């Protein structure tokens, strides 16, 4: 009898043996030679698939491409690969193989170019990173070559070609990047906290939000080969990043998967199911929002918007996540007619254990403009007068704390206590009418919720990105002696606090007209400077006060920038913050 995938209740059933599954590996030829050794890079692909796929069963593929299999490991528990004497995996990191292979999927674990057992050099988001993953999708669809350890050509004759990519952080970025090539056969991607523009990983409107040399450091960190192998590549990363100015250039454009030449959002054919943490300080929320709005309208999509930091939702809402992901892959890769696309498009977390669903993200909103006043209040009517502060480097706790106290390094303005709850959904913007006494300053702005409350501790990486481990484990899918698919449980990590920074914005004043070139300001001359803050979805409760804090250099956004010492004078009549507020709850 011909083996078949079994479907019941709108989902595939675990009818195939995980223990007896075929485990093999190949090396797929990529189109580039990233290390300059005269040979095109070969990409290592580890495969596990139902044994029935050798007997006529064609299966779709879930693909996890990662640079992290060596350093530091993948997932919250930092899993690593384990091999048998033939070089095949006995342990695949994460739960995808344990859960999905018994349901009729192949799972492929791909070592990104320049890492683990793949050839080449990592380029920290560059074209070889992306095109190596694309080559694997091409091989699964019969358009690229792969070889076994003896150099014999290997075809993926067991594959339907229908592939879904999933991954967290850099891994999610690879999924976004490969999707942006428009490659046929990539049917869906699930990027979890994945960057869509590497410029915005290390920059915020011209300011450096991480340490200098970060691009080179990342490439060296994930590659355990001797540094001299990729020394020339590392040098190009250092030069191209241009830490001296913080400007956007051709180097960063190559790494822009929204509008870039290698990967571009307009080319995406795959459906998308991103997950974003609105308090992620690593991959900030605009990485999601700016890519989301550039996707073609016909792209099918779903999203989870959370109040966590840099997390995979497997750790935050495990049962719901696994069930949702199961339905998603079944629908997109198997064509199972379940209800996943009839469900609301967006799951939104508003606080500890509080989730809502809505038709899309952001929610329907109206723009409300608030203006600072000479009495330090914040309201709708314009005011007269000026305020001044110095661009000094401060933490957000220092910037936002004690708003009623005079501080020479910031200006703070608060609304009266809110009569009703108010929800922000989308991207606020700020406009400052200002004068500097020097040619530039690092401009900062915070939107703050003042009011004692118990909140997700997602704003502090030391707080577990909003989660804490608790007793017990969950075993997801089937197990073997080497690969049990069992993971610690986690729960919301909360903190009771008097205020929370809801969102923020930063800008090098020299880049207020262009991110590609600096234009020093004329001291004493007034300028109107407007820019977007980071997106957010957040509920201000009744009785709380909304605060606008104008600051200089934000120490919480990275280690590279120091305060300029510039005196910033703000004309209150020309200064405002525009908020997208939900029109119906």
XYZ file of C-alpha atoms in Angstrom:
585
model
C 0.000 0.000 0.000
C 1.380 3.413 -0.954
C 2.330 5.436 2.152
C 0.159 8.498 2.721
C 0.081 11.513 4.985
C -2.850 11.308 7.394
C -4.996 14.355 8.114
C -7.618 14.659 10.823
C -9.249 17.714 12.355
C -7.534 20.002 9.871
C -3.981 18.954 10.793
C -1.488 16.244 9.873
C -1.175 13.303 12.259
C 2.039 11.709 13.673
C 1.888 8.401 11.794
C 5.542 8.137 10.697
C 8.329 6.805 12.898
C 10.814 9.396 14.095
C 13.298 6.774 15.277
C 13.291 5.020 11.882
C 13.510 8.248 9.851
C 16.253 8.587 7.222
C 19.152 10.766 8.327
C 21.580 11.967 5.664
C 23.611 14.972 4.594
C 24.662 16.684 1.379
C 26.646 19.736 0.323
C 24.805 22.126 -1.974
C 26.773 24.318 -4.374
C 26.128 28.016 -3.865
C 26.634 30.562 -6.680
C 29.368 32.541 -4.860
C 32.939 32.116 -3.652
C 32.825 34.129 -0.428
C 36.317 33.209 0.794
C 38.041 33.818 -2.541
C 39.646 30.360 -2.777
C 38.642 29.947 -6.423
C 35.820 27.471 -5.687
C 32.150 28.140 -5.183
C 31.071 27.596 -1.592
C 29.461 24.279 -0.694
C 26.691 24.547 1.893
C 26.250 21.711 4.392
C 22.661 20.448 4.662
C 21.641 17.884 7.307
C 18.401 16.066 6.493
C 15.875 13.972 8.364
C 12.805 12.624 6.561
C 10.275 9.794 6.954
C 11.628 6.461 5.744
C 8.539 6.202 3.536
C 9.952 9.043 1.444
C 12.273 6.413 -0.038
C 9.200 4.410 -1.080
C 7.244 6.915 -3.125
C 6.084 9.393 -0.489
C 6.856 12.978 -1.539
C 7.242 15.336 1.408
C 7.538 19.112 1.878
C 10.438 20.647 3.751
C 10.811 22.751 6.865
C 14.198 24.450 6.668
C 16.172 25.970 9.528
C 19.298 27.778 8.354
C 21.547 29.060 11.115
C 24.985 30.583 11.684
C 24.820 29.564 15.362
C 25.373 25.796 15.356
C 28.934 26.293 16.615
C 28.750 29.575 18.508
C 26.791 29.979 20.722
C 24.303 27.184 19.929
C 20.672 27.592 18.876
C 17.554 28.291 20.874
C 17.071 29.389 24.464
C 18.960 26.303 25.703
C 21.791 26.690 23.150
C 21.415 23.328 21.395
C 24.262 21.868 19.338
C 24.404 19.203 16.656
C 25.550 15.636 17.374
C 26.816 13.253 14.671
C 27.207 9.505 14.207
C 30.195 7.718 12.684
C 28.855 8.357 9.172
C 28.586 12.081 9.765
C 24.786 12.095 9.994
C 22.994 13.894 12.775
C 21.726 11.977 15.765
C 20.555 15.216 17.363
C 18.932 18.013 15.420
C 18.728 21.200 17.496
C 15.263 22.506 18.414
C 11.938 20.669 18.251
C 10.997 21.002 14.585
C 12.300 17.569 13.592
C 10.763 15.789 16.594
C 7.348 17.278 15.935
C 7.036 17.582 12.171
C 8.880 14.543 10.757
C 6.311 12.122 12.259
C 3.631 14.212 10.532
C 5.114 13.744 7.076
C 7.639 16.538 6.697
C 11.346 16.531 5.933
C 13.395 18.794 8.153
C 16.654 20.259 6.846
C 19.189 21.929 9.076
C 21.499 24.199 7.080
C 24.903 25.493 8.213
C 25.054 29.053 6.909
C 27.938 29.823 4.542
C 31.182 30.187 6.512
C 29.925 28.362 9.613
C 30.061 24.837 11.007
C 30.644 22.447 8.078
C 29.906 24.838 5.219
C 32.590 26.476 3.060
C 33.250 30.175 2.804
C 33.152 33.186 5.089
C 30.210 34.795 6.873
C 29.483 38.295 5.579
C 27.094 39.448 8.345
C 24.002 39.751 6.202
C 25.793 40.073 2.858
C 24.831 38.481 -0.447
C 26.646 35.180 0.156
C 24.698 34.649 3.399
C 21.436 35.006 1.490
C 22.322 33.208 -1.732
C 23.683 30.171 0.108
C 20.220 29.603 1.586
C 18.545 30.268 -1.756
C 20.737 27.581 -3.327
C 19.342 25.015 -0.874
C 15.770 25.920 -1.874
C 16.848 25.657 -5.521
C 18.321 22.187 -4.881
C 15.111 21.022 -3.215
C 13.362 22.072 -6.440
C 15.864 20.478 -8.828
C 17.601 23.700 -9.894
C 20.954 23.390 -8.070
C 23.583 20.721 -7.539
C 24.455 18.844 -4.355
C 27.035 16.183 -3.555
C 27.635 13.433 -1.028
C 30.951 12.891 0.780
C 32.383 11.031 -2.215
C 31.513 13.829 -4.614
C 28.587 12.042 -6.226
C 25.652 14.162 -7.336
C 22.569 13.831 -5.140
C 19.019 14.847 -6.054
C 16.173 15.610 -3.638
C 13.847 13.197 -5.423
C 11.859 12.690 -2.203
C 10.875 16.380 -1.966
C 7.745 18.100 -3.254
C 9.929 21.214 -3.464
C 7.523 23.137 -1.227
C 9.722 24.680 1.465
C 9.149 26.772 4.571
C 11.967 28.568 6.377
C 11.905 29.343 10.092
C 14.430 30.849 12.477
C 15.164 33.323 15.232
C 17.261 36.504 15.031
C 20.026 36.079 12.384
C 18.223 32.893 11.303
C 15.010 34.865 10.805
C 16.954 37.414 8.791
C 18.152 34.646 6.482
C 14.535 33.605 5.908
C 13.571 37.215 5.118
C 16.598 37.557 2.844
C 15.948 34.365 0.891
C 12.250 35.233 0.503
C 13.254 38.619 -0.923
C 15.069 36.924 -3.818
C 11.684 35.718 -5.044
C 12.926 32.121 -5.262
C 10.297 29.672 -6.494
C 9.502 26.840 -4.110
C 9.889 28.871 -0.931
C 6.215 28.862 0.038
C 6.353 30.435 3.484
C 8.706 31.949 6.039
C 8.387 32.304 9.815
C 10.984 34.902 10.891
C 11.165 35.250 14.671
C 12.718 38.604 15.663
C 14.585 38.687 12.349
C 16.363 41.782 10.966
C 15.181 43.043 7.583
C 17.939 45.684 7.305
C 21.358 45.209 8.852
C 21.939 48.963 8.891
C 19.158 49.241 11.439
C 20.777 46.510 13.520
C 23.789 48.720 14.174
C 22.436 52.208 13.544
C 19.485 54.450 14.411
C 19.254 57.323 11.944
C 22.998 57.890 11.828
C 23.735 57.158 15.486
C 25.633 53.978 16.352
C 23.485 51.683 18.471
C 26.147 49.069 19.071
C 29.913 48.880 19.427
C 32.283 49.812 16.611
C 33.567 46.914 14.532
C 30.399 44.961 15.195
C 30.027 43.590 11.672
C 33.540 42.104 11.727
C 33.066 40.852 15.292
C 29.883 38.994 14.379
C 31.549 37.289 11.409
C 34.477 36.181 13.577
C 32.283 35.068 16.487
C 30.162 32.619 14.508
C 33.076 31.205 12.477
C 35.374 28.809 14.332
C 37.902 28.607 11.501
C 41.225 30.443 12.036
C 40.815 34.192 11.562
C 43.400 34.335 8.793
C 41.143 32.286 6.491
C 38.671 35.180 6.214
C 40.966 38.109 7.088
C 40.337 39.873 3.764
C 36.568 39.529 4.221
C 36.807 40.894 7.766
C 38.727 43.903 6.480
C 36.031 44.608 3.884
C 33.344 44.383 6.568
C 35.192 46.916 8.709
C 35.696 49.344 5.849
C 32.218 48.991 4.409
C 30.406 49.510 7.713
C 31.891 53.031 8.019
C 31.577 53.330 11.788
C 33.237 56.748 11.635
C 30.136 58.416 10.181
C 27.234 56.036 10.812
C 26.008 56.773 7.290
C 24.039 54.468 5.017
C 26.034 53.362 1.946
C 26.325 50.661 -0.709
C 27.626 48.190 1.877
C 24.469 48.583 3.960
C 22.256 48.651 0.863
C 23.455 45.143 -0.022
C 22.246 44.096 3.450
C 18.877 45.797 3.117
C 16.206 43.147 2.482
C 13.435 45.726 2.169
C 14.704 47.625 -0.877
C 18.153 46.183 -1.609
C 19.693 44.755 -4.798
C 20.032 41.136 -3.576
C 16.850 40.798 -1.555
C 13.842 43.077 -1.862
C 10.445 42.971 -0.142
C 8.646 43.621 -3.427
C 9.962 40.271 -4.741
C 8.515 38.197 -1.879
C 6.241 35.414 -3.114
C 6.168 33.358 0.080
C 3.542 33.821 2.758
C 4.918 35.330 5.968
C 4.309 34.727 9.672
C 6.668 37.020 11.617
C 6.880 37.368 15.395
C 8.093 40.651 16.892
C 8.971 41.672 20.447
C 8.129 45.336 20.895
C 10.715 45.630 23.672
C 13.472 43.912 21.703
C 16.641 45.999 22.109
C 18.600 43.754 19.739
C 16.350 43.482 16.689
C 14.154 46.505 17.191
C 10.531 46.583 16.156
C 11.035 48.744 13.059
C 12.833 45.758 11.512
C 9.397 44.155 11.351
C 7.168 47.159 10.707
C 9.121 48.674 7.817
C 9.410 45.315 6.036
C 5.748 44.435 6.718
C 4.475 47.587 5.023
C 6.652 47.011 1.927
C 5.424 43.475 1.245
C 3.198 43.094 -1.836
C -0.470 43.304 -0.921
C -1.159 39.815 -2.261
C 1.308 38.168 0.158
C -0.604 36.047 2.674
C 0.387 36.912 6.202
C -0.074 36.468 9.919
C 1.768 38.083 12.842
C 2.313 37.863 16.590
C 3.125 41.188 18.258
C 4.442 40.757 21.823
C 5.618 42.812 24.785
C 8.692 40.583 25.157
C 12.253 41.256 24.152
C 14.365 39.136 21.783
C 12.476 35.853 22.021
C 11.201 32.810 20.156
C 7.505 32.386 21.138
C 8.118 28.676 21.795
C 9.283 29.891 25.196
C 6.494 32.370 25.789
C 3.215 30.720 24.781
C 4.299 27.212 23.933
C 1.097 25.231 23.443
C -0.643 27.947 21.446
C 2.489 28.566 19.376
C 3.055 24.920 18.440
C -0.612 24.436 17.514
C -0.649 27.620 15.430
C 2.641 26.823 13.692
C 1.376 23.306 12.955
C -1.760 24.624 11.252
C 0.275 27.251 9.385
C 2.787 24.783 7.911
C 0.035 22.254 7.118
C -1.917 24.902 5.201
C 1.050 26.487 3.415
C 3.183 23.406 2.682
C 0.636 20.574 2.572
C -2.416 22.462 1.296
C -4.509 21.226 4.230
C -7.857 23.107 4.229
C -7.873 24.162 7.883
C -9.061 27.425 9.449
C -5.704 29.185 9.894
C -6.450 31.842 7.267
C -9.947 32.445 8.626
C -8.571 33.333 12.037
C -7.730 36.984 12.855
C -4.445 37.943 11.221
C -2.780 39.442 14.312
C -2.265 38.158 17.857
C -1.271 41.108 20.072
C -0.001 40.955 23.640
C -0.980 43.960 25.771
C 0.443 42.788 29.095
C 1.113 39.788 31.351
C -1.225 36.965 30.274
C -3.256 39.404 28.210
C -3.561 38.657 24.503
C -6.084 39.924 21.985
C -6.672 39.199 18.306
C -7.462 41.666 15.551
C -7.930 41.755 11.799
C -4.504 43.209 11.009
C -1.577 45.123 12.472
C -1.515 47.926 13.305
C -5.072 48.335 14.548
C -7.239 51.068 12.993
C -5.977 54.343 14.422
C -6.317 58.107 14.267
C -3.344 60.415 14.681
C -3.382 62.559 17.800
C -0.752 65.287 18.114
C 0.415 66.349 21.574
C 2.526 69.432 22.274
C 4.843 70.286 25.166
C 3.947 73.391 27.154
C 5.905 75.916 29.169
C 4.455 74.510 32.443
C 5.918 71.042 31.621
C 2.521 69.652 30.672
C 1.679 67.807 27.476
C -1.556 68.527 25.644
C -3.207 69.336 22.349
C -2.911 73.121 22.409
C 0.334 74.774 21.262
C 2.449 76.770 23.661
C 5.095 79.467 23.560
C 8.540 79.633 25.082
C 11.676 77.534 24.890
C 13.473 74.851 26.838
C 17.122 73.839 26.813
C 19.145 70.768 27.736
C 22.584 69.279 27.078
C 23.377 66.276 24.928
C 24.927 63.997 27.527
C 25.051 60.218 27.595
C 22.444 58.848 30.025
C 20.551 55.660 30.714
C 16.841 55.616 30.024
C 16.198 55.163 33.749
C 18.012 58.448 34.413
C 16.301 60.180 31.498
C 12.771 59.145 32.445
C 13.015 58.983 36.238
C 11.654 61.722 38.531
C 10.053 63.707 35.717
C 9.053 66.549 38.040
C 12.684 67.201 39.011
C 14.735 69.708 37.026
C 17.451 67.940 35.067
C 19.863 69.909 32.823
C 20.208 66.879 30.537
C 16.570 66.459 29.521
C 13.148 68.064 29.209
C 10.115 66.138 30.492
C 6.449 66.874 29.754
C 3.463 64.924 31.134
C -0.240 64.753 30.366
C -2.752 64.968 33.200
C -3.907 61.557 34.491
C -5.787 59.789 31.703
C -9.544 59.577 32.198
C -9.765 56.456 30.036
C -7.390 53.781 28.834
C -5.561 54.731 25.637
C -3.890 52.319 23.229
C -1.036 53.130 20.888
C -0.720 50.917 17.802
C 1.829 51.732 15.099
C 4.675 54.186 14.675
C 4.753 57.539 16.503
C 6.764 60.462 15.164
C 8.329 63.496 16.778
C 9.009 66.955 15.356
C 11.421 69.355 17.067
C 11.993 73.005 16.297
C 15.487 73.426 17.661
C 18.714 75.393 17.686
C 22.158 73.979 18.487
C 25.282 75.723 19.693
C 27.472 73.173 17.854
C 27.287 71.585 14.384
C 25.572 68.422 15.615
C 24.007 66.566 18.518
C 22.600 63.120 19.187
C 18.888 63.736 19.540
C 16.819 61.386 21.652
C 13.164 61.127 22.561
C 11.285 58.804 24.902
C 7.576 58.109 25.198
C 6.937 57.024 28.781
C 4.042 55.456 30.712
C 4.031 56.986 34.216
C 1.958 54.953 36.658
C 2.671 52.093 39.037
C 1.853 48.773 37.397
C 2.999 45.180 36.969
C 4.528 44.845 33.535
C 6.383 42.321 31.367
C 10.086 42.695 32.163
C 10.910 42.655 28.468
C 12.791 45.935 28.478
C 15.851 44.534 30.261
C 17.908 41.729 28.649
C 19.018 40.774 32.173
C 15.346 40.156 32.902
C 15.270 37.132 30.564
C 13.780 39.139 27.681
C 10.475 39.027 29.554
C 10.550 35.358 30.598
C 11.793 33.245 33.475
C 12.409 29.501 33.555
C 10.114 27.486 35.814
C 10.004 23.869 36.989
C 9.165 21.105 34.578
C 9.712 20.243 30.947
C 7.587 19.751 27.867
C 8.463 17.035 25.360
C 7.324 18.216 21.946
C 6.994 15.470 19.358
C 8.783 12.125 19.404
C 12.173 11.275 20.904
C 15.256 9.126 20.595
C 18.025 8.506 23.099
C 20.094 11.352 21.546
C 17.261 13.730 20.665
C 14.432 13.914 23.181
C 12.707 17.110 22.025
C 12.202 18.105 25.682
C 12.609 21.696 26.860
C 12.301 23.637 30.101
C 9.106 25.536 30.754
C 9.002 29.293 31.046
C 6.578 31.925 32.297
C 6.205 35.685 32.112
C 8.855 37.540 34.088
C 7.115 40.599 35.493
C 8.239 43.657 37.391
C 6.239 46.226 39.349
C 7.491 49.674 38.428
C 6.458 53.319 38.616
C 7.083 53.934 34.924
C 8.048 52.233 31.701
C 9.668 53.590 28.571
C 7.169 52.602 25.908
C 9.143 53.548 22.817
C 12.080 55.687 21.779
C 13.737 57.459 18.903
C 17.288 58.565 18.139
C 18.859 60.673 15.388
C 22.231 62.171 14.559
C 21.198 65.752 13.771
C 23.676 65.782 10.878
C 21.579 63.063 9.214
C 18.216 64.758 9.520
C 17.991 65.254 5.743
C 19.780 62.118 4.565
C 21.082 58.894 6.088
C 23.640 58.649 3.274
C 25.532 61.864 3.964
C 26.151 64.173 6.874
C 25.214 67.836 6.820
C 26.481 69.739 9.883
C 24.023 72.273 11.269
C 24.790 75.978 11.507
C 25.053 76.902 15.198
C 22.383 79.387 16.204
C 20.177 78.672 13.176
C 16.730 77.125 13.850
C 15.856 73.814 12.195
C 12.657 71.773 12.025
C 13.625 68.114 12.416
C 11.036 65.332 12.186
C 11.601 61.599 12.402
C 9.897 58.339 13.334
C 10.178 56.629 16.674
C 10.138 52.850 17.051
C 6.712 51.240 16.563
C 4.782 49.921 19.521
C 1.480 48.392 20.540
C 0.813 49.437 24.118
C -2.065 50.285 26.399
C -1.824 53.265 28.756
C -4.229 52.551 31.603
C -6.708 55.021 33.033
C -5.119 57.131 35.753
C -1.643 56.855 34.232
C 0.152 59.801 32.650
C 1.823 59.829 29.255
C 5.232 61.473 29.196
C 7.398 62.937 26.435
C 11.077 63.171 27.363
C 13.546 65.006 25.103
C 17.113 63.861 25.619
C 20.548 63.518 24.114
C 22.613 60.326 23.761
C 20.775 57.175 24.838
C 23.195 54.878 26.692
C 20.722 51.986 26.517
C 20.976 51.891 22.717
C 24.642 50.902 22.628
C 28.202 51.558 23.661
C 29.591 53.478 20.681
C 28.138 56.967 21.061
C 29.242 59.556 23.600
C 27.408 62.769 24.344
C 28.476 65.738 22.233
C 27.954 68.271 25.026
C 25.859 70.339 22.628
C 23.288 72.693 24.111
C 19.911 72.021 22.474
C 17.298 74.760 22.640
C 13.771 73.686 21.745
C 11.068 76.065 20.555
C 7.940 74.638 22.197
C 5.601 76.192 19.617
C 7.210 74.107 16.873
C 7.609 70.867 18.829
C 5.149 67.964 18.934
C 4.708 64.205 19.087
C 2.175 62.443 16.830
C 0.624 59.242 18.154
C -1.381 56.585 16.273
C -4.154 55.860 18.787
C -6.626 53.028 18.395
C -10.056 54.303 17.428
C -11.990 51.352 18.867
C -11.004 48.869 21.563
